XYZ file of C-alpha atoms in Angstrom:
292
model
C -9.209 -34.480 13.593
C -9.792 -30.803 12.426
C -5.870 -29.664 13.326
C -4.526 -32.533 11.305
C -6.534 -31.805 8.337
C -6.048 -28.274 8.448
C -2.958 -26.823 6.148
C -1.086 -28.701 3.340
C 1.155 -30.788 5.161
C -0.619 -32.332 8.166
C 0.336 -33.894 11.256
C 0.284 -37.545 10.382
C 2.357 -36.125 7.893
C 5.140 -34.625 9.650
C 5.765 -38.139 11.403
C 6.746 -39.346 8.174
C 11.176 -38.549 7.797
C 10.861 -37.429 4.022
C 8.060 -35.030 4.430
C 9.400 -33.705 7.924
C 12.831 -33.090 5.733
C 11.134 -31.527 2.635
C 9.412 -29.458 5.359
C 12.437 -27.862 6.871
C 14.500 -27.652 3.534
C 11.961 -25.419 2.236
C 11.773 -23.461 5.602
C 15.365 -22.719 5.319
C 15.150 -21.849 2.286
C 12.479 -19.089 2.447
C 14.305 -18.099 5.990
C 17.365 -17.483 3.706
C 15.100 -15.569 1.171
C 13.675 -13.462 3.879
C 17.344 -12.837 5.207
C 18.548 -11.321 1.970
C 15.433 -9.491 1.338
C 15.298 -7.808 4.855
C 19.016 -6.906 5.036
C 18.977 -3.726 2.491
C 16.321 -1.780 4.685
C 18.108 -3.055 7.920
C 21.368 -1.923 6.974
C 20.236 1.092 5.894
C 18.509 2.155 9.205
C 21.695 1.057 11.343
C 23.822 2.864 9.096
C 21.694 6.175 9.704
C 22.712 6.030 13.378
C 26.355 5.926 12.469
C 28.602 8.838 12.413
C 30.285 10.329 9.476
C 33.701 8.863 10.225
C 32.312 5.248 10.673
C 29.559 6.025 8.010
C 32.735 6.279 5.432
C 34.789 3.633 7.228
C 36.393 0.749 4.716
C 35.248 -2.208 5.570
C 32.221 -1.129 6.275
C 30.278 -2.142 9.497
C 27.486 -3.922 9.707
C 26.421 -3.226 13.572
C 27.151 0.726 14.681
C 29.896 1.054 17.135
C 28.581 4.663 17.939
C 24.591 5.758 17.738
C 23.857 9.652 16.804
C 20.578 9.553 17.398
C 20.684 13.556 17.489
C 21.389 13.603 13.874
C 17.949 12.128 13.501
C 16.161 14.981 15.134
C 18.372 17.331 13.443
C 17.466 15.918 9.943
C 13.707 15.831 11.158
C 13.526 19.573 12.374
C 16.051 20.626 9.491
C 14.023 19.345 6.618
C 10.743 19.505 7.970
C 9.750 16.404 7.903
C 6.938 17.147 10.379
C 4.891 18.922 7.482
C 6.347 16.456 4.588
C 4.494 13.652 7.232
C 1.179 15.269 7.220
C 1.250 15.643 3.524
C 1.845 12.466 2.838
C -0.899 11.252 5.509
C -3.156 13.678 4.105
C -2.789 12.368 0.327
C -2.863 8.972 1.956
C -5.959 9.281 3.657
C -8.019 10.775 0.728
C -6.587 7.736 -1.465
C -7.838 5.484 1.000
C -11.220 6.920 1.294
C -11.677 7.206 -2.483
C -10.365 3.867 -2.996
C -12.573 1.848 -1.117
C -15.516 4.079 -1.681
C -15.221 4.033 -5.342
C -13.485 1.014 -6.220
C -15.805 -0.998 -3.561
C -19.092 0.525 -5.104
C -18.347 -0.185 -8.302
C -17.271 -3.597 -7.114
C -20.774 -3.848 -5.353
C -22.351 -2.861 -8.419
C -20.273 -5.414 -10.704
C -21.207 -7.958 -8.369
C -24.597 -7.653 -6.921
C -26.657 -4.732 -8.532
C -25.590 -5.662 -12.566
C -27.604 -3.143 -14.327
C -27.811 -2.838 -18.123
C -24.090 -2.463 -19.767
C -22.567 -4.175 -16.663
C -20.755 -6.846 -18.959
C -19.369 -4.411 -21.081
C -18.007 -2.652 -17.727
C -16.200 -5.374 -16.617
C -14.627 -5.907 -19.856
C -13.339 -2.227 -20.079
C -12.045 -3.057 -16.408
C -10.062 -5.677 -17.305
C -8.838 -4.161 -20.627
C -7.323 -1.551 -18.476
C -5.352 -4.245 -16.519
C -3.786 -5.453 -19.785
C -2.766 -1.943 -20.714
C 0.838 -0.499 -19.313
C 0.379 2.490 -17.322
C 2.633 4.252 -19.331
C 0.029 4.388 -22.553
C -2.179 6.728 -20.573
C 0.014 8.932 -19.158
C 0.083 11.766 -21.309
C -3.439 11.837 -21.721
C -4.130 11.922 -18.387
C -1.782 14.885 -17.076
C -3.643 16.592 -20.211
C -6.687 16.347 -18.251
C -5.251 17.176 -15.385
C -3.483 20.534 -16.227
C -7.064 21.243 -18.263
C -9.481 18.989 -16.881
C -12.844 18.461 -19.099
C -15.904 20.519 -19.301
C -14.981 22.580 -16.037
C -11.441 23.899 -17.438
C -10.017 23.673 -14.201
C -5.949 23.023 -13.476
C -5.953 20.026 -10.864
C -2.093 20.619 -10.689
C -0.430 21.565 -7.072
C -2.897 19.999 -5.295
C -3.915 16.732 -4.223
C -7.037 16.081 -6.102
C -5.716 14.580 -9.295
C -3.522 11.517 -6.799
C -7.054 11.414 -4.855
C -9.292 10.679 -8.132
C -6.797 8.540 -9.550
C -7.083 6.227 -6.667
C -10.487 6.078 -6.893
C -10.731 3.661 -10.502
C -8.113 0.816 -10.029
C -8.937 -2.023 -11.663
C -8.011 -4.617 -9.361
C -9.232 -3.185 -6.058
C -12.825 -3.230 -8.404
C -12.175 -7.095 -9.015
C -10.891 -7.887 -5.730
C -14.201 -5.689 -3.872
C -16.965 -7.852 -6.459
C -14.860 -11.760 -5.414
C -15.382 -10.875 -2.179
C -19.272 -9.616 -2.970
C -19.817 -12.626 -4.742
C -19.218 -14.536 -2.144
C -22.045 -13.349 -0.047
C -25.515 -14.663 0.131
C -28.009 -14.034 -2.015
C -30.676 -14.603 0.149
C -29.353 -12.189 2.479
C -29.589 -9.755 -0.128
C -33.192 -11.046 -1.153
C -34.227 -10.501 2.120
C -32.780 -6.721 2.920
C -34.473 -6.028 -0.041
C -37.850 -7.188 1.023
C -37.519 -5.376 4.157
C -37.175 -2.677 2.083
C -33.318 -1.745 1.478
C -32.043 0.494 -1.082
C -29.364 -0.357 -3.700
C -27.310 2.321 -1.538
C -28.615 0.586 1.719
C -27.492 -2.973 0.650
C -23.651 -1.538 0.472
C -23.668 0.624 3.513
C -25.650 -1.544 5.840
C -25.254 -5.385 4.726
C -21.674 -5.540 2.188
C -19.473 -3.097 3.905
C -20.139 -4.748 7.376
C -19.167 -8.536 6.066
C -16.838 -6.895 4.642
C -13.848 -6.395 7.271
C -11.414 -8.719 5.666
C -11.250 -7.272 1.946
C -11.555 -3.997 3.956
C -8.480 -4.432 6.064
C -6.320 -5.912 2.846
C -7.528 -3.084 0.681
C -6.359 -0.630 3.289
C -3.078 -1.840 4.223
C -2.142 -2.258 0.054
C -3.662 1.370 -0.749
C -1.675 3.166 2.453
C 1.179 1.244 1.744
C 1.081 2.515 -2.225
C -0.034 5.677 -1.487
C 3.121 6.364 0.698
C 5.467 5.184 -1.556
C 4.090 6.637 -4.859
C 6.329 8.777 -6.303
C 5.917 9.312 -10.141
C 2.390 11.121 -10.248
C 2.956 13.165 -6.936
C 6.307 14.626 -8.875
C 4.453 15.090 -11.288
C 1.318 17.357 -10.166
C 3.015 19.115 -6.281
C 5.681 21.477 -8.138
C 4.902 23.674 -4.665
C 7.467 22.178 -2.168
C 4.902 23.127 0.335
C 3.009 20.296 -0.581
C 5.584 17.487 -1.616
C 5.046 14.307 -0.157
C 7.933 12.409 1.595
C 9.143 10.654 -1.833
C 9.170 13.539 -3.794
C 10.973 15.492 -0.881
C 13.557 12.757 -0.565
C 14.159 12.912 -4.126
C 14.609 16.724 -4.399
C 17.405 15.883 -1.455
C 19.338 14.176 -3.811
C 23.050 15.747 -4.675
C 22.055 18.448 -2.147
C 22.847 16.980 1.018
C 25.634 14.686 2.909
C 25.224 11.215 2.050
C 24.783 10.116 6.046
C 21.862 12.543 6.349
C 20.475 11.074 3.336
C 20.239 7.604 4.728
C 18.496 9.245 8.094
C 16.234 10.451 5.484
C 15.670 7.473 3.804
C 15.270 5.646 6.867
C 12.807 8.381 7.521
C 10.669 7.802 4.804
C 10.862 3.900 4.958
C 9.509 3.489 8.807
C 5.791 4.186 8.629
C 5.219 1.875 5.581
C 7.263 -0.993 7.359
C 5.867 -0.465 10.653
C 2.158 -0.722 9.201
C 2.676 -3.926 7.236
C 4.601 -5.581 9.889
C 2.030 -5.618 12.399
C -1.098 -6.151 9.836
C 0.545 -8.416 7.111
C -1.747 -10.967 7.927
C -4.778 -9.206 7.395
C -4.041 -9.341 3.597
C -3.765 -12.635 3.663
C -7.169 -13.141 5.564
C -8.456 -10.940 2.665
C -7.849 -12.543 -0.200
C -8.561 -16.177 1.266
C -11.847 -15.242 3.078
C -14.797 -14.161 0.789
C -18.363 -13.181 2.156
C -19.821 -14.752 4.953
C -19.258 -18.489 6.457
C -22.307 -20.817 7.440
């Protein structure tokens, strides 16, 4: 009885010939959406394995009838995408880490802790959601080229994309639904056992927390790769540019196939990683705290 409850449209359902239609209309439908959606970034990674005379054939083809996959390695070793990779993985990793340590104790403390002023908190967090990012620009690279009290220019380095990461309003709202879903007995009783505010995170909400963890993740890598705007902004060293910024400053200065190998380049790792773990963000926004 548990399967044929489960779901919107149930089992005893699907015998019925309207809802078994209405079922597979809307499938085709969102197969078609997913069609048109996937066929940009599929196109454009077939068309990086094609060679300049095909590449600039009219019609165009849709499946390569010749595969260069040497011009890959040549656009890899040529533009160094080796070192553009590690920057990139090295901004993405501190944004992850400041992200979920950050945004998840400040979540914690929204949702469990709620010391004095934590109402007005949560209002300033979700004032910031209603404000466009572009109001705060200025005044933020302001503090970053002169950044307060210590004076310091945060500028051609990481830092500034690292500390940014770290207060996002709605990572902080997703981390405290999740808190607030667990327990607070358990809580109660780590406490009486003698748990710190810092030992309630670490040792009882970060392990039930695997779920909003995983989602949280997957979104912040994901962003972090393809952020462009505030990366251009701070890395003017081309040493450090990450692979948007370096795919950008390609622009007008090399053939238009290598460009697509590049692109394709830049596109893999992000696709890749939400391919095989899309359905841990969907396990993390529909499961919250602990069941039973």
């Amino acid at each position: 009885m548990k399967a044929n409850s489960e779901g919107i449209i149930g089992v005893q359902d699907m015998k019925r010939l309207r809802v078994k239609t209405l079922y597979w209309a809307l499938f085709a439908g969102m197969m078609a959406v997913a069609v048109v959606c996937l066929f940009p970034p599929v196109w454009l990674l077939l068309s990086s394995l094609k060679d300049v005379k095909e590449f600039f054939a009219v019609p165009p083809t849709i499946i390569p009838r010749s595969f260069e996959t040497d011009k890959i390695v040549r656009t890899w070793q040529d533009y160094k995408f080796l070192r553009i990779y590690g920057n990139t993985l090295l901004v993405t990793g501190g944004t992850l880490v400041s992200t979920i340590v950050f945004n998840g104790v400040t979540g914690f403390v929204l949702s469990r802790l709620k010391p004095v002023g934590s109402g007005v908190l949560m209002t300033l967090v979700l004032w910031t959601m209603l404000l466009p990012n572009t109001v705060g620009m200025v005044g933020v690279f302001k503090n970053l080229v002169q950044f307060p009290i210590l004076g310091l220019n945060l500028t051609d380095s990481y830092w500034p994309l690292w500390l940014m990461a770290g207060a996002n309003a709605y990572f902080i709202l997703i981390f405290k639904g999740f808190f607030d879903g667990i327990p607070q007995a358990l809580m109660e009783a780590a406490r009486i056992d003698g748990c710190t505010p810092v030992g309630l995170f670490v040792r009882i909400a970060l392990p039930l927390s695997k779920p909003v963890l995983w989602a949280v993740s997957i979104l912040t890598v994901n962003n972090a790769w393809s952020d462009f705007f505030w990366p251009y902004m701070v890395l003017k060293d081309n040493r450090l540019w990450t692979v948007m910024v370096a795919i950008f400053n390609l622009k007008g200065t090399v053939p238009m196939d290598v460009m697509f190998v590049a692109l394709a380049l830049s596109i893999l790792p992000p696709a890749v990683l939400f391919i095989f773990f899309q359905r841990f963000i969907v396990q993390g926004f529909t499961f919250s705290g602990i069941k039973g």
